[in-house]
Tab-separated table of C-alpha atoms in Angstrom:
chain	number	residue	atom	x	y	z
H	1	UNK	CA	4.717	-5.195	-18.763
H	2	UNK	CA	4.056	-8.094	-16.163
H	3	UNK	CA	6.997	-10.219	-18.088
H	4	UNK	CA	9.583	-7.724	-17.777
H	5	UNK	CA	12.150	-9.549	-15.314
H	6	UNK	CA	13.204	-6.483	-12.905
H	7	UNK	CA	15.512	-9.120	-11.215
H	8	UNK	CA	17.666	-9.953	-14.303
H	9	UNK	CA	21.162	-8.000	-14.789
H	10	UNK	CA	21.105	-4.702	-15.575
H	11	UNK	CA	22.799	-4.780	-19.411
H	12	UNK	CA	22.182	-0.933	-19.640
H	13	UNK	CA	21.973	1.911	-16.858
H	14	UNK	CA	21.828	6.148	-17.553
H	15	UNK	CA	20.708	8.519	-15.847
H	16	UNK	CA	17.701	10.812	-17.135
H	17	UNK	CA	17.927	14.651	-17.191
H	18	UNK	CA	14.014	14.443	-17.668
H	19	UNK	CA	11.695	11.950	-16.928
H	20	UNK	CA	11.904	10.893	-21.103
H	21	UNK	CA	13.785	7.649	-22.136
H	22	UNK	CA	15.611	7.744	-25.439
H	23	UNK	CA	13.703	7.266	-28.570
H	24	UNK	CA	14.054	4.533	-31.018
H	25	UNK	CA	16.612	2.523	-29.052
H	26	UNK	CA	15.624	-1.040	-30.346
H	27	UNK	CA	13.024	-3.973	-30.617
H	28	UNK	CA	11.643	-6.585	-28.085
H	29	UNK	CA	13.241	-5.164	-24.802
H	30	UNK	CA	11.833	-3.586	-21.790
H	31	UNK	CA	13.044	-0.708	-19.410
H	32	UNK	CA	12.475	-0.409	-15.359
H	33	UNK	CA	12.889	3.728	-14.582
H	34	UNK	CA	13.207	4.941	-10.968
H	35	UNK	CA	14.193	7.707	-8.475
H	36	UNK	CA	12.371	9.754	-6.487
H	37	UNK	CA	10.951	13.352	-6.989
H	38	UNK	CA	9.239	16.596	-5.061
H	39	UNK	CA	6.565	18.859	-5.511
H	40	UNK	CA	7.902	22.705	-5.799
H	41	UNK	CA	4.377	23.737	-3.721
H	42	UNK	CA	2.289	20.981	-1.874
H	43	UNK	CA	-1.216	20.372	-3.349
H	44	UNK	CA	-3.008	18.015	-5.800
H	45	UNK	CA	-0.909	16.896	-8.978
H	46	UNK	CA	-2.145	14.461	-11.820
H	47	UNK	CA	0.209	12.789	-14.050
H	48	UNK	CA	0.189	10.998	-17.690
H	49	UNK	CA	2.297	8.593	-19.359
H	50	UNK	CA	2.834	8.247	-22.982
H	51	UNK	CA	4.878	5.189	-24.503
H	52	UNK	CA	5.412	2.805	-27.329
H	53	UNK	CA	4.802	-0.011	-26.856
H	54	UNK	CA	2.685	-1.063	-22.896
H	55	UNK	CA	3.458	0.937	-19.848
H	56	UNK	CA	3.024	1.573	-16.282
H	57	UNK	CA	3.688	4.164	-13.671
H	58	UNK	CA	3.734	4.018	-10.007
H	59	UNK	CA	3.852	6.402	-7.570
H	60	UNK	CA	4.574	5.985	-3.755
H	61	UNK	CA	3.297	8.010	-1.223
H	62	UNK	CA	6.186	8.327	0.323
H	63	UNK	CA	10.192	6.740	-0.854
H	64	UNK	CA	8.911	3.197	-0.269
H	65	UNK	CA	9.145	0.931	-3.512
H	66	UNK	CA	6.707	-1.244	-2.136
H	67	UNK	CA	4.096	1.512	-1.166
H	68	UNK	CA	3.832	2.066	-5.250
H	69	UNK	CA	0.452	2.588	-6.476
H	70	UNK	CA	-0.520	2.422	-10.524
H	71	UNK	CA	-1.065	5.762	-11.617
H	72	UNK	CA	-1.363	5.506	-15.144
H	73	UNK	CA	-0.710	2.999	-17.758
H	74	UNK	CA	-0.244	2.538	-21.820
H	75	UNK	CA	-2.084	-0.646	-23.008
H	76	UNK	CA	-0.645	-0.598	-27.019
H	77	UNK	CA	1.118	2.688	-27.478
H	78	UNK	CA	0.653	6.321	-28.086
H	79	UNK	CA	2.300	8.662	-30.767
H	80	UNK	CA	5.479	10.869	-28.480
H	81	UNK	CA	4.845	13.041	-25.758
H	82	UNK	CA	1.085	12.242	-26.749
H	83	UNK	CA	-0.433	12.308	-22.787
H	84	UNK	CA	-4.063	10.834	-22.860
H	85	UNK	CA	-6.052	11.547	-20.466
H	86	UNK	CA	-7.250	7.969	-20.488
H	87	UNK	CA	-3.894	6.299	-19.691
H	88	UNK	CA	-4.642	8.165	-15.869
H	89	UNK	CA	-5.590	5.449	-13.148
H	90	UNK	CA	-5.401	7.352	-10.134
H	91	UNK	CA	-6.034	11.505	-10.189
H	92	UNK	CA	-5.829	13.899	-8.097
H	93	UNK	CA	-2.656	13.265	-5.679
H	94	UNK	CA	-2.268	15.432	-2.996
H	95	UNK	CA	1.101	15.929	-2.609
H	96	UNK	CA	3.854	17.822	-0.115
H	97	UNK	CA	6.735	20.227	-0.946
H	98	UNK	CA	9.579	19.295	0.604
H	99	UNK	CA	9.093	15.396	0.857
H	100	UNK	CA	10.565	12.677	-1.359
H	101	UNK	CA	8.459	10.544	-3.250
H	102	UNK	CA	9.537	6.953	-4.995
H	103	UNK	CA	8.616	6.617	-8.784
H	104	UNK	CA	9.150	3.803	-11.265
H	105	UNK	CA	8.274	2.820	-14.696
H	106	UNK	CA	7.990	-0.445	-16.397
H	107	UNK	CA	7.933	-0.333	-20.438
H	108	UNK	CA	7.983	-3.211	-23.045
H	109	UNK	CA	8.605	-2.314	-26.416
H	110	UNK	CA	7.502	-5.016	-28.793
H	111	UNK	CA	9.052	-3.685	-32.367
H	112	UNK	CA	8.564	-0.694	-34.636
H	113	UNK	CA	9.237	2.841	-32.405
H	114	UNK	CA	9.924	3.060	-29.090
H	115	UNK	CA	9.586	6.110	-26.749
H	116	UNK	CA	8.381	6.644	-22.991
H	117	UNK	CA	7.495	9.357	-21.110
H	118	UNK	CA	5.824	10.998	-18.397
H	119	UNK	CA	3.979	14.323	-17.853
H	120	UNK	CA	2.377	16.026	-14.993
H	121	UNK	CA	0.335	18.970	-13.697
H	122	UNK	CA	0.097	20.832	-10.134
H	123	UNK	CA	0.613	24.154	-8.596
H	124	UNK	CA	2.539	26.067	-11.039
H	125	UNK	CA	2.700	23.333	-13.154
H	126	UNK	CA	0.932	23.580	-16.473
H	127	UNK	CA	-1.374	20.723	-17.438
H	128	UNK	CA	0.845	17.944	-19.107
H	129	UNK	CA	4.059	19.140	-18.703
H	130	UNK	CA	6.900	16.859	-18.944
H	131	UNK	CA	8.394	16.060	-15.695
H	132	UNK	CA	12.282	17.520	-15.377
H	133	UNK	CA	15.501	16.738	-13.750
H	134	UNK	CA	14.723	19.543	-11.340
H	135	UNK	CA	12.426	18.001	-9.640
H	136	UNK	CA	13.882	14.073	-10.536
H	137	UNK	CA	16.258	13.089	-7.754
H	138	UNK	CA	18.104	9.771	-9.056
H	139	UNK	CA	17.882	6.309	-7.472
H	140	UNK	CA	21.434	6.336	-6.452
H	141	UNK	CA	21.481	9.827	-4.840
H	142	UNK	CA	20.023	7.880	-1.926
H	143	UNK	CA	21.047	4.243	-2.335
H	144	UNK	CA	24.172	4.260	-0.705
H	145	UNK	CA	26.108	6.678	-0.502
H	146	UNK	CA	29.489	5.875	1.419
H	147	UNK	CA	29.204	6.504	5.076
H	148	UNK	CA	32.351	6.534	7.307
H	149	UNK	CA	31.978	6.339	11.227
H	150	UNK	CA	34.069	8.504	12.918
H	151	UNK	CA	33.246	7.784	16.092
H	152	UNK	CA	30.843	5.426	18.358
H	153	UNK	CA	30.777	6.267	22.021
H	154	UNK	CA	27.913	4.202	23.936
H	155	UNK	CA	26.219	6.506	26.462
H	156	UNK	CA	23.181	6.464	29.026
H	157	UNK	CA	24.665	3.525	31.409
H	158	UNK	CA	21.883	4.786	33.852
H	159	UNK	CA	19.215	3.417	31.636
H	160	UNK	CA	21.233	-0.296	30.676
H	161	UNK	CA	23.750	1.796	28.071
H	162	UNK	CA	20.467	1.594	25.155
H	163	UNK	CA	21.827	5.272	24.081
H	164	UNK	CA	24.779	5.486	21.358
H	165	UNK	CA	26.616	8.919	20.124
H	166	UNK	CA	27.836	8.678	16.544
H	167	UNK	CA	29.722	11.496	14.656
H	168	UNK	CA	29.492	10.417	10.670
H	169	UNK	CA	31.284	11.574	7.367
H	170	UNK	CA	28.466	11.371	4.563
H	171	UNK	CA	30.029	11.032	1.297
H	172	UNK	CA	29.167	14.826	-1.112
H	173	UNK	CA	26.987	12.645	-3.173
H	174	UNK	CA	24.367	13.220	-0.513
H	175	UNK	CA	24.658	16.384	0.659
H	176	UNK	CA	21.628	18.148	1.038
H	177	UNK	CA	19.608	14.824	1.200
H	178	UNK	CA	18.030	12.901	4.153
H	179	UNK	CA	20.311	10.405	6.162
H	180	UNK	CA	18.787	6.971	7.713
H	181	UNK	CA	20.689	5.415	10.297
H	182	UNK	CA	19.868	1.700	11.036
H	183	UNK	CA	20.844	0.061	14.590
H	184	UNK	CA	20.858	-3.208	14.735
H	185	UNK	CA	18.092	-5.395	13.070
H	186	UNK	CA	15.591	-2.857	13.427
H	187	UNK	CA	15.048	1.055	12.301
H	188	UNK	CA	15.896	3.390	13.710
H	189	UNK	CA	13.420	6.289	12.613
């Protein structure tokens, strides 16, 4: 999995209606898949992976990429859908409803079959269940979406002017979804 080159071209991109890549798609390739999901009730979850050939999934605790911890991983492979408990790293995630949480796999299929997949367990989720689109939010729901400024008015001239009033159009793509609005060099929470 280390040699899979997330910084090369992308020479294929879909988007998943369940956290489940295509089966038998070729030989000697490998596969980066991200997004974010939520919790439907907050509590502890525990997750699987199953793949053919080596795999590894990472979970953030929040939507940071870099904040990704290895929760389970697929040295060799495993028959479809096949969740071993001994692929878990990490157990036991205490999760909240309502947030958005950043989640990636990397898989490198050698030859023969190919399949990957991911399964999970929490309140009112039964153990090893695969994970689906209605709790998968893609990548791209939240990385960009157009964002027009429709106007900019620079306020609080008692305190040096530091204060700005901005009235946005967010594009329908992310409607419903958080909005982060960086100032300058620096964020602006």
């Amino acid at each position: 999995v280390a040699v899979i080159n997330t910084l090369a071209p992308i020479n294929q991109q879909s988007t998943l209606t369940n956290f489940k890549s295509l089966t038998n798609m070729g030989s000697s390739y490998g596969q980066r898949v991200y997004g974010y999901f939520t919790v439907p009730v907050s509590g502890v979850y525990n997750f699987w992976i199953a793949s053919d050939d080596h795999s590894e999934l990472r979970i953030s605790s929040d939507m940071t990429r870099d904040k990704a911890d290895l929760v389970a991983h697929i040295t060799g492979y495993t028959s479809e859908d096949n969740w071993r408990d001994s692929s878990q790293v990490k157990t036991n995630i205490n999760l909240n409803a309502g947030q958005y949480y950043y989640i990636e796999v990397l898989h490198k299929e050698g030859g023969g079959g190919d399949h990957m997949s991911v399964a999970w367990q929490g309140a009112g989720i039964p153990n090893r269940t695969l994970m689906t689109g209605e709790f998968l939010i893609p990548y791209n729901r939240f990385h960009p979406a157009a964002v027009n400024v429709d106007t900019a008015i620079q306020t609080g001239f008692d305190s040096q002017g530091n204060q700005i009033k901005l009235n946005l159009s967010v594009d329908e793509s992310a409607e419903g979804y958080p909005v982060w609005i960086y100032y300058g060099e620096m964020d602006a929470g």
